[in-house]
Short mmCIF file of C-alpha atoms in Angstrom, two decimals:
data_model
loop_
_atom_site.label_atom_id
_atom_site.label_comp_id
_atom_site.label_asym_id
_atom_site.label_seq_id
_atom_site.Cartn_x
_atom_site.Cartn_y
_atom_site.Cartn_z
CA MET A 1 -41.89 -90.27 34.92
CA ALA A 2 -43.87 -93.35 34.35
CA VAL A 3 -44.40 -93.86 38.19
CA ALA A 4 -45.47 -90.36 38.45
CA SER A 5 -48.10 -90.56 35.56
CA THR A 6 -49.60 -93.74 37.06
CA SER A 7 -49.85 -92.25 40.57
CA LEU A 8 -51.53 -89.08 39.08
CA CYS A 9 -53.95 -91.12 36.91
CA THR A 10 -55.19 -93.00 39.99
CA THR A 11 -56.23 -89.79 41.75
CA LEU A 12 -58.25 -88.54 38.75
CA PRO A 13 -61.86 -89.56 38.47
CA TRP A 14 -61.86 -89.48 34.64
CA CYS A 15 -59.07 -91.96 34.56
CA ARG A 16 -60.98 -94.79 36.14
CA ARG A 17 -62.27 -97.64 34.15
CA ARG A 18 -65.57 -96.97 32.63
CA SER A 19 -66.52 -98.33 29.32
CA GLY A 20 -64.60 -98.53 26.00
CA VAL A 21 -61.06 -97.93 25.01
CA ASN A 22 -61.38 -94.22 24.25
CA THR A 23 -62.15 -93.36 27.85
CA ARG A 24 -58.88 -94.87 29.01
CA ARG A 25 -56.89 -93.24 26.17
CA ILE A 26 -58.26 -89.89 26.96
CA GLY A 27 -57.40 -90.23 30.57
CA THR A 28 -53.90 -91.30 29.90
CA MET A 29 -53.42 -88.27 27.71
CA VAL A 30 -54.67 -85.84 30.24
CA CYS A 31 -52.39 -87.42 32.90
CA ARG A 32 -49.29 -87.14 30.77
CA ALA A 33 -49.92 -83.44 29.82
CA ALA A 34 -50.47 -82.62 33.48
CA VAL A 35 -47.07 -84.14 34.43
CA GLN A 36 -45.24 -82.48 31.68
CA GLU A 37 -46.78 -79.06 32.66
CA THR A 38 -45.53 -79.58 36.21
CA TYR A 39 -42.10 -80.50 35.15
CA ARG A 40 -41.75 -77.55 32.92
CA GLY A 41 -42.95 -74.93 35.44
CA GLY A 42 -41.31 -76.54 38.41
CA PRO A 43 -37.72 -76.46 39.89
CA ALA A 44 -36.37 -78.78 37.16
CA GLY A 45 -37.43 -76.39 34.46
CA THR A 46 -36.02 -73.47 36.14
CA TYR A 47 -32.69 -75.23 36.79
CA ALA A 48 -32.63 -76.15 32.99
CA ARG A 49 -33.18 -72.54 31.85
CA GLU A 50 -30.50 -71.34 34.23
CA MET A 51 -28.06 -73.87 32.92
CA GLU A 52 -28.87 -72.74 29.39
CA ARG A 53 -28.37 -69.11 30.31
CA LEU A 54 -24.96 -69.73 31.83
CA SER A 55 -23.86 -71.74 28.80
CA ALA A 56 -24.88 -68.90 26.55
CA LYS A 57 -22.87 -66.43 28.62
CA GLU A 58 -19.68 -68.72 28.53
CA SER A 59 -20.34 -69.03 24.72
CA LEU A 60 -20.39 -65.38 24.25
CA LEU A 61 -17.29 -64.66 26.22
CA LEU A 62 -15.42 -67.49 24.23
CA ALA A 63 -16.63 -65.79 20.95
CA PHE A 64 -14.97 -62.53 22.09
CA LYS A 65 -11.77 -64.30 22.67
CA ASP A 66 -11.89 -66.03 19.44
CA ALA A 67 -12.49 -62.77 17.66
CA GLY A 68 -9.27 -61.30 19.15
CA GLY A 69 -10.86 -59.32 21.88
CA PHE A 70 -11.41 -55.66 22.21
CA GLN A 71 -8.01 -54.62 20.56
CA SER A 72 -8.83 -56.55 17.55
CA LEU A 73 -12.19 -54.98 17.24
CA VAL A 74 -11.05 -51.43 17.60
CA SER A 75 -7.99 -51.92 15.20
CA GLY A 76 -10.37 -53.32 12.60
CA LYS A 77 -8.84 -56.74 12.51
CA THR A 78 -12.17 -58.63 13.51
CA THR A 79 -13.44 -60.45 10.38
CA GLU A 80 -16.99 -60.46 9.19
CA MET A 81 -17.44 -64.04 10.05
CA GLN A 82 -16.21 -63.41 13.59
CA LYS A 83 -18.70 -60.38 13.96
CA ILE A 84 -21.63 -62.32 12.73
CA ASP A 85 -20.67 -65.20 15.28
CA VAL A 86 -20.62 -62.80 18.06
CA ASN A 87 -23.84 -61.16 17.15
CA GLU A 88 -25.61 -64.47 16.91
CA ARG A 89 -24.32 -65.42 20.52
CA ILE A 90 -25.45 -61.91 21.66
CA VAL A 91 -29.05 -62.66 20.39
CA GLY A 92 -29.00 -66.07 22.06
CA LEU A 93 -28.23 -64.68 25.41
CA GLU A 94 -30.74 -61.76 25.10
CA ARG A 95 -33.28 -64.37 24.66
CA LEU A 96 -32.55 -65.65 28.17
CA ASN A 97 -32.58 -62.19 30.00
CA PRO A 98 -33.34 -62.81 33.74
CA THR A 99 -34.16 -59.18 34.48
CA PRO A 100 -37.57 -58.15 33.34
CA ARG A 101 -37.01 -54.50 34.47
CA PRO A 102 -33.38 -53.66 33.92
CA THR A 103 -33.61 -49.96 33.83
CA THR A 104 -34.46 -49.74 37.66
CA SER A 105 -32.58 -52.95 38.78
CA PRO A 106 -29.74 -52.62 41.26
CA PHE A 107 -27.57 -54.62 38.94
CA LEU A 108 -27.28 -51.66 36.49
CA GLU A 109 -25.08 -49.52 38.83
CA GLY A 110 -21.46 -50.15 38.94
CA ARG A 111 -18.34 -50.04 36.81
CA TRP A 112 -18.43 -51.88 33.39
CA ASN A 113 -15.88 -52.72 30.78
CA PHE A 114 -16.68 -52.58 27.09
CA GLU A 115 -16.01 -55.92 25.50
CA TRP A 116 -18.02 -55.14 22.15
CA ILE A 117 -18.97 -51.88 20.65
CA GLY A 118 -21.66 -51.10 18.07
CA ASP A 119 -21.04 -49.03 15.03
CA THR A 120 -23.22 -45.96 16.15
CA SER A 121 -22.35 -45.73 19.84
CA PRO A 122 -20.54 -42.73 21.39
CA GLU A 123 -17.76 -45.15 22.16
CA SER A 124 -17.34 -46.01 18.47
CA PHE A 125 -17.33 -42.30 17.61
CA ILE A 126 -14.34 -41.84 19.99
CA MET A 127 -12.75 -44.89 18.28
CA ARG A 128 -13.24 -43.63 14.73
CA PHE A 129 -12.09 -40.22 15.76
CA ILE A 130 -8.76 -41.53 16.84
CA PHE A 131 -7.97 -44.04 14.11
CA GLU A 132 -9.25 -42.15 11.20
CA ARG A 133 -6.81 -39.49 12.09
CA ALA A 134 -3.74 -41.23 13.32
CA PRO A 135 -2.25 -44.71 12.76
CA SER A 136 -1.94 -47.23 15.63
CA THR A 137 1.82 -46.54 15.84
CA ILE A 138 1.08 -43.00 16.88
CA ALA A 139 -2.35 -43.32 18.75
CA ASN A 140 -3.84 -46.38 20.45
CA LEU A 141 -7.21 -46.89 22.30
CA ILE A 142 -6.28 -49.09 25.27
CA GLY A 143 -9.77 -49.56 26.75
CA ILE A 144 -13.17 -48.19 27.41
CA ASP A 145 -15.14 -48.36 30.55
CA LEU A 146 -18.55 -47.11 31.90
CA MET A 147 -19.48 -46.06 35.48
CA ILE A 148 -23.23 -45.77 36.30
CA ARG A 149 -24.02 -44.25 39.57
CA GLU A 150 -26.77 -41.85 40.93
CA GLY A 151 -28.55 -41.22 37.70
CA TYR A 152 -25.35 -40.45 35.69
CA SER A 153 -23.04 -42.23 33.47
CA LYS A 154 -19.36 -41.68 32.73
CA ILE A 155 -17.78 -43.15 29.63
CA LYS A 156 -13.90 -43.15 30.13
CA ALA A 157 -11.51 -44.01 27.08
CA ASP A 158 -7.88 -44.77 27.85
CA LEU A 159 -5.55 -43.46 25.06
CA LYS A 160 -1.82 -43.94 24.44
CA PHE A 161 0.19 -41.77 22.06
CA LEU A 162 3.63 -42.82 20.81
CA ASN A 163 3.55 -45.67 23.44
CA SER A 164 4.65 -43.22 26.06
CA ILE A 165 2.06 -40.37 26.39
CA GLU A 166 -1.15 -41.42 28.17
CA SER A 167 -4.42 -39.53 28.47
CA LYS A 168 -8.22 -40.11 29.00
CA ILE A 169 -11.41 -38.76 27.39
CA THR A 170 -14.33 -38.74 29.64
CA LEU A 171 -18.06 -38.17 28.68
CA THR A 172 -20.53 -37.45 31.23
CA ALA A 173 -24.33 -38.06 30.66
CA LYS A 174 -27.51 -37.79 32.61
CA LEU A 175 -29.69 -40.96 32.54
CA THR A 176 -33.45 -40.72 32.55
CA VAL A 177 -35.62 -43.85 32.79
CA GLU A 178 -38.41 -44.04 30.07
CA GLY A 179 -39.58 -47.63 30.39
CA PRO A 180 -38.65 -50.97 31.93
CA MET A 181 -36.04 -51.49 29.20
CA ARG A 182 -35.56 -47.94 27.78
CA MET A 183 -33.50 -45.01 28.86
CA ARG A 184 -32.28 -41.72 27.66
CA GLU A 185 -28.80 -40.50 27.69
CA GLU A 186 -28.04 -36.62 27.67
CA TYR A 187 -24.36 -35.72 27.42
CA SER A 188 -23.39 -32.78 29.70
CA GLU A 189 -19.66 -32.55 29.42
CA ALA A 190 -16.66 -33.96 27.61
CA LEU A 191 -13.15 -33.89 29.51
CA LEU A 192 -9.74 -34.48 27.85
CA GLU A 193 -7.44 -35.04 30.74
CA THR A 194 -3.90 -33.62 30.72
CA PRO A 195 -1.57 -36.26 28.97
CA SER A 196 0.83 -38.03 31.49
CA LEU A 197 4.36 -38.58 30.04
CA SER A 198 6.66 -41.62 30.65
CA SER A 199 10.22 -40.49 29.85
CA GLU A 200 11.36 -44.08 30.14
CA SER A 201 9.41 -45.32 27.20
CA LEU A 202 9.80 -42.04 25.22
CA PRO A 203 12.13 -42.28 22.13
CA ASP A 204 15.40 -40.59 22.70
CA GLN A 205 14.86 -38.14 19.75
CA LEU A 206 11.76 -36.67 21.40
CA LYS A 207 13.12 -36.27 24.99
CA PRO A 208 14.59 -32.77 24.23
CA ALA A 209 11.35 -31.71 22.91
CA LEU A 210 9.58 -33.11 26.07
CA GLY A 211 11.85 -31.00 28.35
CA GLN A 212 11.25 -27.89 26.23
CA ALA A 213 7.44 -28.28 26.47
CA ALA A 214 7.42 -28.93 30.11
CA GLY A 215 9.56 -25.74 30.75
CA ALA A 216 7.29 -23.71 28.48
CA LEU A 217 4.25 -24.88 30.40
CA GLN A 218 5.69 -23.80 33.74
CA GLN A 219 6.19 -20.31 32.29
CA LEU A 220 2.66 -19.68 31.43
CA PRO A 221 0.46 -17.45 33.56
CA ALA A 222 -1.29 -19.16 36.43
CA GLN A 223 -4.73 -18.36 34.83
CA ILE A 224 -3.78 -20.32 31.79
CA ARG A 225 -1.55 -22.98 33.35
CA ASP A 226 -3.99 -24.04 36.03
CA PRO A 227 -6.94 -24.85 33.68
CA PHE A 228 -4.76 -26.83 31.35
CA SER A 229 -3.31 -28.80 34.18
CA ASN A 230 -6.76 -29.93 35.07
CA GLY A 231 -7.65 -30.89 31.57
CA LEU A 232 -9.76 -29.55 28.67
CA ARG A 233 -13.49 -29.35 29.56
CA LEU A 234 -16.03 -29.02 26.90
CA PRO A 235 -19.60 -28.23 27.99
CA LEU A 236 -22.27 -30.17 25.99
CA ASN A 237 -25.36 -29.05 27.89
CA GLY A 238 -27.48 -31.80 26.61
CA SER A 239 -26.98 -30.95 22.93
CA PHE A 240 -26.17 -34.51 22.18
CA GLN A 241 -28.47 -37.28 23.42
CA ARG A 242 -29.59 -40.85 22.46
CA LEU A 243 -32.30 -43.46 23.38
CA PHE A 244 -31.09 -47.00 24.00
CA MET A 245 -32.65 -50.26 25.36
CA ILE A 246 -31.08 -52.57 27.74
CA SER A 247 -31.68 -56.07 26.37
CA TYR A 248 -29.82 -58.09 28.96
CA LEU A 249 -28.70 -57.47 32.48
CA ASP A 250 -27.47 -59.71 35.30
CA GLU A 251 -24.70 -59.48 37.95
CA GLU A 252 -21.85 -59.92 35.41
CA ILE A 253 -23.04 -58.85 31.77
CA LEU A 254 -24.82 -55.76 30.36
CA ILE A 255 -25.99 -55.59 26.73
CA VAL A 256 -27.30 -52.23 25.37
CA ARG A 257 -28.88 -51.66 21.87
CA ASP A 258 -29.28 -48.09 20.38
CA ALA A 259 -32.01 -46.90 18.20
CA VAL A 260 -30.64 -48.83 15.19
CA GLY A 261 -30.25 -51.93 17.13
CA ALA A 262 -26.27 -51.94 17.26
CA PRO A 263 -25.34 -53.88 20.39
CA ASP A 264 -22.70 -52.78 23.07
CA VAL A 265 -21.71 -55.66 25.46
CA LEU A 266 -20.16 -54.92 28.77
CA THR A 267 -18.76 -57.06 31.62
CA ARG A 268 -18.81 -55.95 35.23
CA ILE A 269 -15.49 -54.72 36.77
CA GLU A 270 -16.94 -53.65 40.27
CA SER A 271 -20.25 -52.89 41.84
CA THR A 272 -21.00 -49.54 43.68
CA PRO A 273 -21.48 -49.54 47.42
CA ALA A 274 -24.92 -50.25 48.46
CA SER A 275 -26.94 -47.06 49.57
CA PRO A 276 -28.43 -46.68 52.96
CA PRO A 277 -31.99 -48.02 53.47
CA SER A 278 -33.26 -44.41 53.96
CA SER A 279 -31.93 -43.06 50.86
CA GLU A 280 -33.97 -42.03 47.87
CA PRO A 281 -33.78 -44.24 44.86
CA ILE A 282 -30.94 -43.57 42.59
CA ILE A 283 -32.79 -43.68 39.23
CA PRO A 284 -36.44 -42.83 39.80
CA GLU A 285 -38.99 -45.03 38.46
CA TYR A 286 -40.51 -44.32 35.05
CA GLU A 287 -44.06 -43.19 34.64
CA SER A 288 -46.12 -44.89 31.84
#
């Protein structure tokens, strides 16, 4: 740095010796400021910021692990200290968001896994609906993922009952871009898929009841049996909607905050295939 400052000073006319000490001092200060500004805005500054961002991502993922992960969160075992630690690291990563217009970024599309859930999100509603009505020995939430594609989102929750009966709840919503960071989510349908049974893990005392239920289902009329076999669909028709803000987005992590600021943190599972060059944009640009 000293060599760079000396070299720069020799090229500036006000750094040349004139008269008095003040002139030389001012010239030196100007030279140092110019060098510092070049350093901060150049490749070295960009590299330093990127290293800070990667460190913040790793710190957040480690905080999830230290807090017990998703299962600890949904079962209520995460402590207040662990929650505040995770939220502090979320804020630290949001400050380094590399995507200025996340609502129209190609990074947004794909399949995401929920690592952290805010208290007012739809996923939290599913979680409370299950655990306030049944203990974990009867009903268990295995995981929640989100698929974003072609202007729609699908939130899918994997459930397990009695450690042997598996089912899924899917919420489908239409996405509307309302700004570079803000989107609207309008729920169009809820689907409760037909439970799948595993007789190997089913307790012996329940196996006779399972056989009777399966036989009774087969005896139902086709107009009743067929819709049941495809799951229970509940049309919502946009009656439920919410606004949310994407506060951080890159190729691996998505952070969403709702209207009251509760954060959801997701990690990418897979990306969607790239669209042909001639296709229309999947989510249209917002109009200010």
